[in-house]
Coordinates of C-alpha atoms and ligand atoms in Angstrom, one line a residue:
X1 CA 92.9 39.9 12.7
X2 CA 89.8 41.6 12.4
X3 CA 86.5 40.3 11.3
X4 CA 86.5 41.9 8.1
X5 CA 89.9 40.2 7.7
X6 CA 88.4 37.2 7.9
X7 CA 85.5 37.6 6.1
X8 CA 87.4 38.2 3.0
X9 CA 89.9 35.3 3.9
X10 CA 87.5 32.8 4.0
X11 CA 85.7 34.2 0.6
X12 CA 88.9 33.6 -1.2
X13 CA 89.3 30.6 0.7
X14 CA 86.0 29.1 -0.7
X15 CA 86.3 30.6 -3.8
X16 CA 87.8 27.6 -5.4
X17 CA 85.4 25.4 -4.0
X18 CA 82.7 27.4 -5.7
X19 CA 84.7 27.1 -9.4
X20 CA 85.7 23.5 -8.4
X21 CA 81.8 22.7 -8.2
X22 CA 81.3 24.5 -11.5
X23 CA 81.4 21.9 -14.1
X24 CA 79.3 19.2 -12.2
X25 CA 76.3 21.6 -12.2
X26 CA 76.8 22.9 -15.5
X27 CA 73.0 22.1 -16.7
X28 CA 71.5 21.5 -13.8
X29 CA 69.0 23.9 -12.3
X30 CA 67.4 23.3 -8.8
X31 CA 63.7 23.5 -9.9
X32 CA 63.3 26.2 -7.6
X33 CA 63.0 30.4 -8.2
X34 CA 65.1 32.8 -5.6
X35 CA 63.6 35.7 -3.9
X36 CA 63.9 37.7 -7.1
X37 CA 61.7 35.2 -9.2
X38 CA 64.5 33.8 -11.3
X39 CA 65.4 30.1 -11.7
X40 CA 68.2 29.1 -9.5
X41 CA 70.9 26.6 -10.5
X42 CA 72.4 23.8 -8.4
X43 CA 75.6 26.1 -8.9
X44 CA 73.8 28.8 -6.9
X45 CA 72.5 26.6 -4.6
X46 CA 76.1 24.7 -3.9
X47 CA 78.4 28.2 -3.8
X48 CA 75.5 29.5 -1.4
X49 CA 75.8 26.2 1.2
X50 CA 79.5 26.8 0.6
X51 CA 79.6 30.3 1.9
X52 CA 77.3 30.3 4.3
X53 CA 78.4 27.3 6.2
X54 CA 82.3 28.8 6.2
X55 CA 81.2 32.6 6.9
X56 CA 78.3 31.7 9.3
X57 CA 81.0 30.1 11.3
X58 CA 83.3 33.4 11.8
X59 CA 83.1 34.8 15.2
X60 CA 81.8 38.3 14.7
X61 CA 79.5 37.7 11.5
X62 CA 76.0 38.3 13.4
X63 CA 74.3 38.1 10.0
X64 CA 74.3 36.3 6.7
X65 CA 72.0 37.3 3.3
X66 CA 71.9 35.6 -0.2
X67 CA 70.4 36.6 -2.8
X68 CA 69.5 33.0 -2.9
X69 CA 67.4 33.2 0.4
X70 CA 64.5 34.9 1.4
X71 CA 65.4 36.5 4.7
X72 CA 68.6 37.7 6.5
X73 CA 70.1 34.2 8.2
X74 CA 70.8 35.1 12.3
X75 CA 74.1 33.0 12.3
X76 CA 74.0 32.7 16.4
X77 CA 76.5 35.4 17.8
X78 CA 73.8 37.5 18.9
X79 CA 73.4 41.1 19.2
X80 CA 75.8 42.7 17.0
X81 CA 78.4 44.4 18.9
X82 CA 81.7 46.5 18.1
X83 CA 83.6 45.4 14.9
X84 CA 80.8 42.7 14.5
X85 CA 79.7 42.4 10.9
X86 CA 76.4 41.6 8.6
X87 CA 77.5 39.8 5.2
X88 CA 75.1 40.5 2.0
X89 CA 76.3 37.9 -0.6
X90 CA 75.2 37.4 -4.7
X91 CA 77.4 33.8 -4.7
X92 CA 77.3 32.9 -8.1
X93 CA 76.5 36.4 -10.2
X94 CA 75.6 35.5 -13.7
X95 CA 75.0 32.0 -13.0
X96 CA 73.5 31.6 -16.1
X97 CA 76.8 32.0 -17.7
X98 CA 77.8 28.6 -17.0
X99 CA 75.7 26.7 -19.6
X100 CA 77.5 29.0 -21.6
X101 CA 81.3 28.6 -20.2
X102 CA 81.2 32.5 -19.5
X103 CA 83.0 34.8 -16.9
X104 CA 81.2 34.6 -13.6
X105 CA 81.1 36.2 -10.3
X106 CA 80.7 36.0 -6.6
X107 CA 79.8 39.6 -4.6
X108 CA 79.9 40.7 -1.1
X109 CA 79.2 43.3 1.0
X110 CA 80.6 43.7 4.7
X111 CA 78.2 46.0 6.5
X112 CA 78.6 47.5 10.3
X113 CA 74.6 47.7 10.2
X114 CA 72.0 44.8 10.1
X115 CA 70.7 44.0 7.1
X116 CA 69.2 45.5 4.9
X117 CA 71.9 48.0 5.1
X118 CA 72.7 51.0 2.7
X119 CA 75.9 51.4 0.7
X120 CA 77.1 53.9 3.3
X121 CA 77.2 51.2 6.3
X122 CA 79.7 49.1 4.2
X123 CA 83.1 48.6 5.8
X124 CA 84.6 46.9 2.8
X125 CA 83.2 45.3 -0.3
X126 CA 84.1 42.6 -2.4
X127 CA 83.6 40.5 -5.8
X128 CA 85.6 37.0 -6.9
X129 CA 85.9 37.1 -10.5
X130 CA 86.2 33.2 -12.2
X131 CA 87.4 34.2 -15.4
X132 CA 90.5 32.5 -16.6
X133 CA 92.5 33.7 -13.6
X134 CA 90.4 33.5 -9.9
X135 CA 91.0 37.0 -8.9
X136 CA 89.1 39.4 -5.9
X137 CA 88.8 42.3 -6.1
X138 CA 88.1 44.7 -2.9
X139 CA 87.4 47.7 -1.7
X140 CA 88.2 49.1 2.0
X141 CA 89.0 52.3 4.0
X142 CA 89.2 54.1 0.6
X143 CA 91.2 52.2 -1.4
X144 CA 91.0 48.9 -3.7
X145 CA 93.1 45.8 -4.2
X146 CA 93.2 43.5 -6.6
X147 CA 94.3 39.9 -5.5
X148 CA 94.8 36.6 -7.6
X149 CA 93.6 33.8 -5.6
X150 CA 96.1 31.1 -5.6
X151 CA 94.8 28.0 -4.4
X152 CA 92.8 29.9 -1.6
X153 CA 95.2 32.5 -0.6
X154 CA 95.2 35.9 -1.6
X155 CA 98.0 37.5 -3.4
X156 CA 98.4 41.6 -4.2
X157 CA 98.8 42.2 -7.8
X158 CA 97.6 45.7 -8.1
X159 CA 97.1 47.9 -5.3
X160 CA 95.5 51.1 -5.3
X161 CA 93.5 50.4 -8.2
X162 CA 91.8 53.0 -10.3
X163 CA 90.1 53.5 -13.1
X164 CA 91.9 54.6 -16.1
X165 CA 91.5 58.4 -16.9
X166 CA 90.5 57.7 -21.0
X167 CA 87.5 55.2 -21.4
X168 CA 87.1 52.7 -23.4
X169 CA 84.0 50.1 -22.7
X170 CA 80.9 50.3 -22.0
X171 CA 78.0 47.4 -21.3
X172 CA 74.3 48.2 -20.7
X173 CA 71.9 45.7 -19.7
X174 CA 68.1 44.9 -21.0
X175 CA 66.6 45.0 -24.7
X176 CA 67.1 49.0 -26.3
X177 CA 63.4 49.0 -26.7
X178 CA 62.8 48.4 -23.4
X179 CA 64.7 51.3 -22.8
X180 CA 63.4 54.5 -21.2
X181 CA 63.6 57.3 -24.4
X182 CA 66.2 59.3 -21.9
X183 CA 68.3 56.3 -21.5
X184 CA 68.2 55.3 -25.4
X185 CA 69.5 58.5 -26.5
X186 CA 72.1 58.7 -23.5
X187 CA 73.2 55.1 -24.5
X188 CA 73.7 56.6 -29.1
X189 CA 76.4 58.9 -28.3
X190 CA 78.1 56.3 -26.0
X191 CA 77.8 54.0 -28.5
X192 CA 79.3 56.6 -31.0
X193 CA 82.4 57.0 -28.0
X194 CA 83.4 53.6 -26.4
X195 CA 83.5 49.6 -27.4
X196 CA 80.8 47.0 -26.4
X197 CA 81.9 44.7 -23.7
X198 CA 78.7 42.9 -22.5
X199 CA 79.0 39.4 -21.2
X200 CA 76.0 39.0 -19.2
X201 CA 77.6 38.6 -15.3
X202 CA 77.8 42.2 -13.9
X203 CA 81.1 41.2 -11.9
X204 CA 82.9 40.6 -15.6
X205 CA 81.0 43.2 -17.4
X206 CA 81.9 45.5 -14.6
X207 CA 86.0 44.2 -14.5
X208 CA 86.0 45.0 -18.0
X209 CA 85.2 48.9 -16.9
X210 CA 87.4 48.8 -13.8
X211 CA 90.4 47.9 -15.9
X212 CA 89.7 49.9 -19.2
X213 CA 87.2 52.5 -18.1
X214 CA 83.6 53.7 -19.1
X215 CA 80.8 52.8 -17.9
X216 CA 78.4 49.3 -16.6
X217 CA 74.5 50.1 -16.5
X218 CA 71.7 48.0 -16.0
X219 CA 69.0 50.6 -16.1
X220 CA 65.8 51.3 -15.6
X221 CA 63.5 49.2 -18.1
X222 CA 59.8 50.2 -19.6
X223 CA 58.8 46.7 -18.4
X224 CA 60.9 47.0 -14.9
X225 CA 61.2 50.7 -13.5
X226 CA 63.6 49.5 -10.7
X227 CA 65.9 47.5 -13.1
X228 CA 66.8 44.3 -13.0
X229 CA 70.0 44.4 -10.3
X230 CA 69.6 43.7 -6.6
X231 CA 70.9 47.1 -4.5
X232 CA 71.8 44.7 -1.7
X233 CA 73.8 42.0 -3.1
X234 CA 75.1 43.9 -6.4
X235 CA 74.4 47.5 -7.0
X236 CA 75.6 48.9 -3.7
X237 CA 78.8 46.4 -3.0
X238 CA 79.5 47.3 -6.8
X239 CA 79.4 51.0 -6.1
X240 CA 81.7 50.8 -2.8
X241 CA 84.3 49.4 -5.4
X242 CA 83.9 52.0 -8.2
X243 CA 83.5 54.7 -6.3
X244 CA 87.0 53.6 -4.0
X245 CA 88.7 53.6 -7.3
X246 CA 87.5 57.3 -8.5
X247 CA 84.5 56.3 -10.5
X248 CA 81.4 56.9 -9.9
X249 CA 77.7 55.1 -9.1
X250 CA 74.1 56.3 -9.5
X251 CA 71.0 55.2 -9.7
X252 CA 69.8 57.9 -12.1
X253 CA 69.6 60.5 -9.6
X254 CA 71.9 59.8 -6.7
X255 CA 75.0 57.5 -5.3
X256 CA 73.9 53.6 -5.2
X257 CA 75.5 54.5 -1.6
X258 CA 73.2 56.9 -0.6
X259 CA 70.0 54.9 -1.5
X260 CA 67.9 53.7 1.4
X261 CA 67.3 50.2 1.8
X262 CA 63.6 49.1 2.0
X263 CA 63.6 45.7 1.7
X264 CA 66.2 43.2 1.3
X265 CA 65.6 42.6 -2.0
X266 CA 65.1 45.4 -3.6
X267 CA 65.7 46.0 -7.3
X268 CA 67.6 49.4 -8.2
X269 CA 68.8 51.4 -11.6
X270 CA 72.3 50.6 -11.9
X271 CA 75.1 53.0 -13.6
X272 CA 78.8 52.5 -12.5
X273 CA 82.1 53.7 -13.9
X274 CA 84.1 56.8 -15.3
X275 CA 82.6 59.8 -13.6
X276 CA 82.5 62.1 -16.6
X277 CA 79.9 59.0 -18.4
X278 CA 77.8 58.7 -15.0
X279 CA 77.2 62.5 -14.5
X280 CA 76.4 62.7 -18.2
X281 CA 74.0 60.0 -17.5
X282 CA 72.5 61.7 -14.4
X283 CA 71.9 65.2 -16.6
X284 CA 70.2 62.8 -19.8
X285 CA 67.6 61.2 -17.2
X286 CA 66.8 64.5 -15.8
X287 CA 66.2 65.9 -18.8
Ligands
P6P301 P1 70.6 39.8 -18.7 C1 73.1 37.9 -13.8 O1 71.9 37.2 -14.0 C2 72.8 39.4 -13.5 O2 72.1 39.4 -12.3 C3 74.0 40.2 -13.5 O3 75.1 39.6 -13.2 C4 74.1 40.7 -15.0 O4 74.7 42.0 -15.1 C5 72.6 40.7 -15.5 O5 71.9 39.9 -14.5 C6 72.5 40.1 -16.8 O6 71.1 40.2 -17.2 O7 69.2 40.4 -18.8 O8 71.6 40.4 -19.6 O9 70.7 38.3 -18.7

């Protein structure tokens, strides 16, 4: 078995750890801030021990980064070598969806690079989905699987998964007037086209538009040029999904994939989904 193998074993291992752990924390936050200046829960803070304790332990994981933690975690096997692998993990996206009782996520990234590593250097890609079924959904060597996670162990339910060729949904982040003008008038005619579906944790915003088609943004902001979504732990592992299922990413200009990492928390314009809605964002922004 290969490390990536495990990587995404263990995930869907601890996976029902992480939603077992759920209702305990549901008010509680940690009284701390993450890298990213936002308030951390005790559910962030419990599905981050949780992962990095099991995937820290895999032989051939050489690196470990959280969105919840300040600098890439060296996990003791050294200098990388062949078919080691650095893990970049968001483990509780939307975590501010609990108080709520809301769809909520966990993302991954498997990268062949250290860390910070661009979308390209991703060997597979992953996100858990705790809606009312635990599914994972991943993307590797081209292709995505969907798999329900039955008490730990992943089952196949829909291989080859693609996005549908009519849209239907779309779900755009931030307040429309902190919208840029380009993006606001990009974001009427969709409006006039598809359905709202925004719930306010990427991983089920962005399920909705992996099942239904159309498109996810959290775009740039008049307040926040870069956006509001981390490239490492959501926009690229995101993108590496879409884009395996025909869809497309951007940041406004380019792939999510093709953006250079600068720092490991770096904040980054994020449009995924139907192709045809991505390129017509790309030629509104350029405008
Ligand atoms: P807002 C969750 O906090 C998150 O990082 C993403 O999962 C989600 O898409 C976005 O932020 C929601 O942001 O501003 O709508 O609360």
């Amino acid at each position: 078995m290969s490390t990536v193998d495990d990587v995404l074993e263990t995930v869907a291992a601890v996976a029902p750890d992480v939603r077992d752990g759920l209702p305990g924390r549901r008010l509680t936050e940690a009284g701390v801030e993450n890298p990213s200046g936002e308030t951390v829960t005790a559910a962030d803070v419990h599905a981050d021990e949780l992962f990095f304790e099991a995937l820290g332990a895999i032989d051939g994981v050489v690196e470990y980064a959280s969105e919840e933690r300040e600098a890439v975690a060296d996990t003791g096997d050294g200098e990388p070598g062949e078919g080691d692998v650095a893990v970049a993990i968001d483990p509780l996206d939307g975590s501010s969806n609990l108080a709520s009782n809301n769809a909520m996520g966990t993302i991954v990234g498997i990268a062949d690079e250290p860390l910070p590593a661009a979308g390209e250097d991703l060997v597979a890609a992953a996100y858990v989905l705790y809606g009312p079924i635990t599914t994972m959904t991943v993307a590797r060597e081209g292709t995505v699987t969907t798999y329900v996670l039955d008490g730990g162990e992943m089952r196949a339910v829909e291989e080859d998964v693609t996005l549908p060729d009519d849209p239907v949904v779309y779900g755009f982040g931030g307040r429309v007037p902190d919208w840029p003008d380009a993006f606001r008038e990009y974001a009427r005619e969709v409006e006039s086209e598809l359905k709202l579906r925004y719930g306010g944790a990427m991983v089920g915003d962005v399920n909705q538009v992996l099942s239904y088609g159309g498109i996810f943004a959290y775009p740039a902001l008049s307040s926040a040029p870069n956006g509001k979504l981390r490239l490492q732990f959501e926009g690229a592992p995101i993108a590496k999904i879409i884009e395996a299922a025909g869809g497309a990413s951007s940041d406004g200009e380019r792939s999510l994939l093709s953006v250079e990492p600068t720092e490991l928390h770096q904040r980054v314009p994020v449009h995924v989904g139907s192709k045809a809605y991505v390129e017509r964002l790309e030629a509104a922004l350029s405008d």
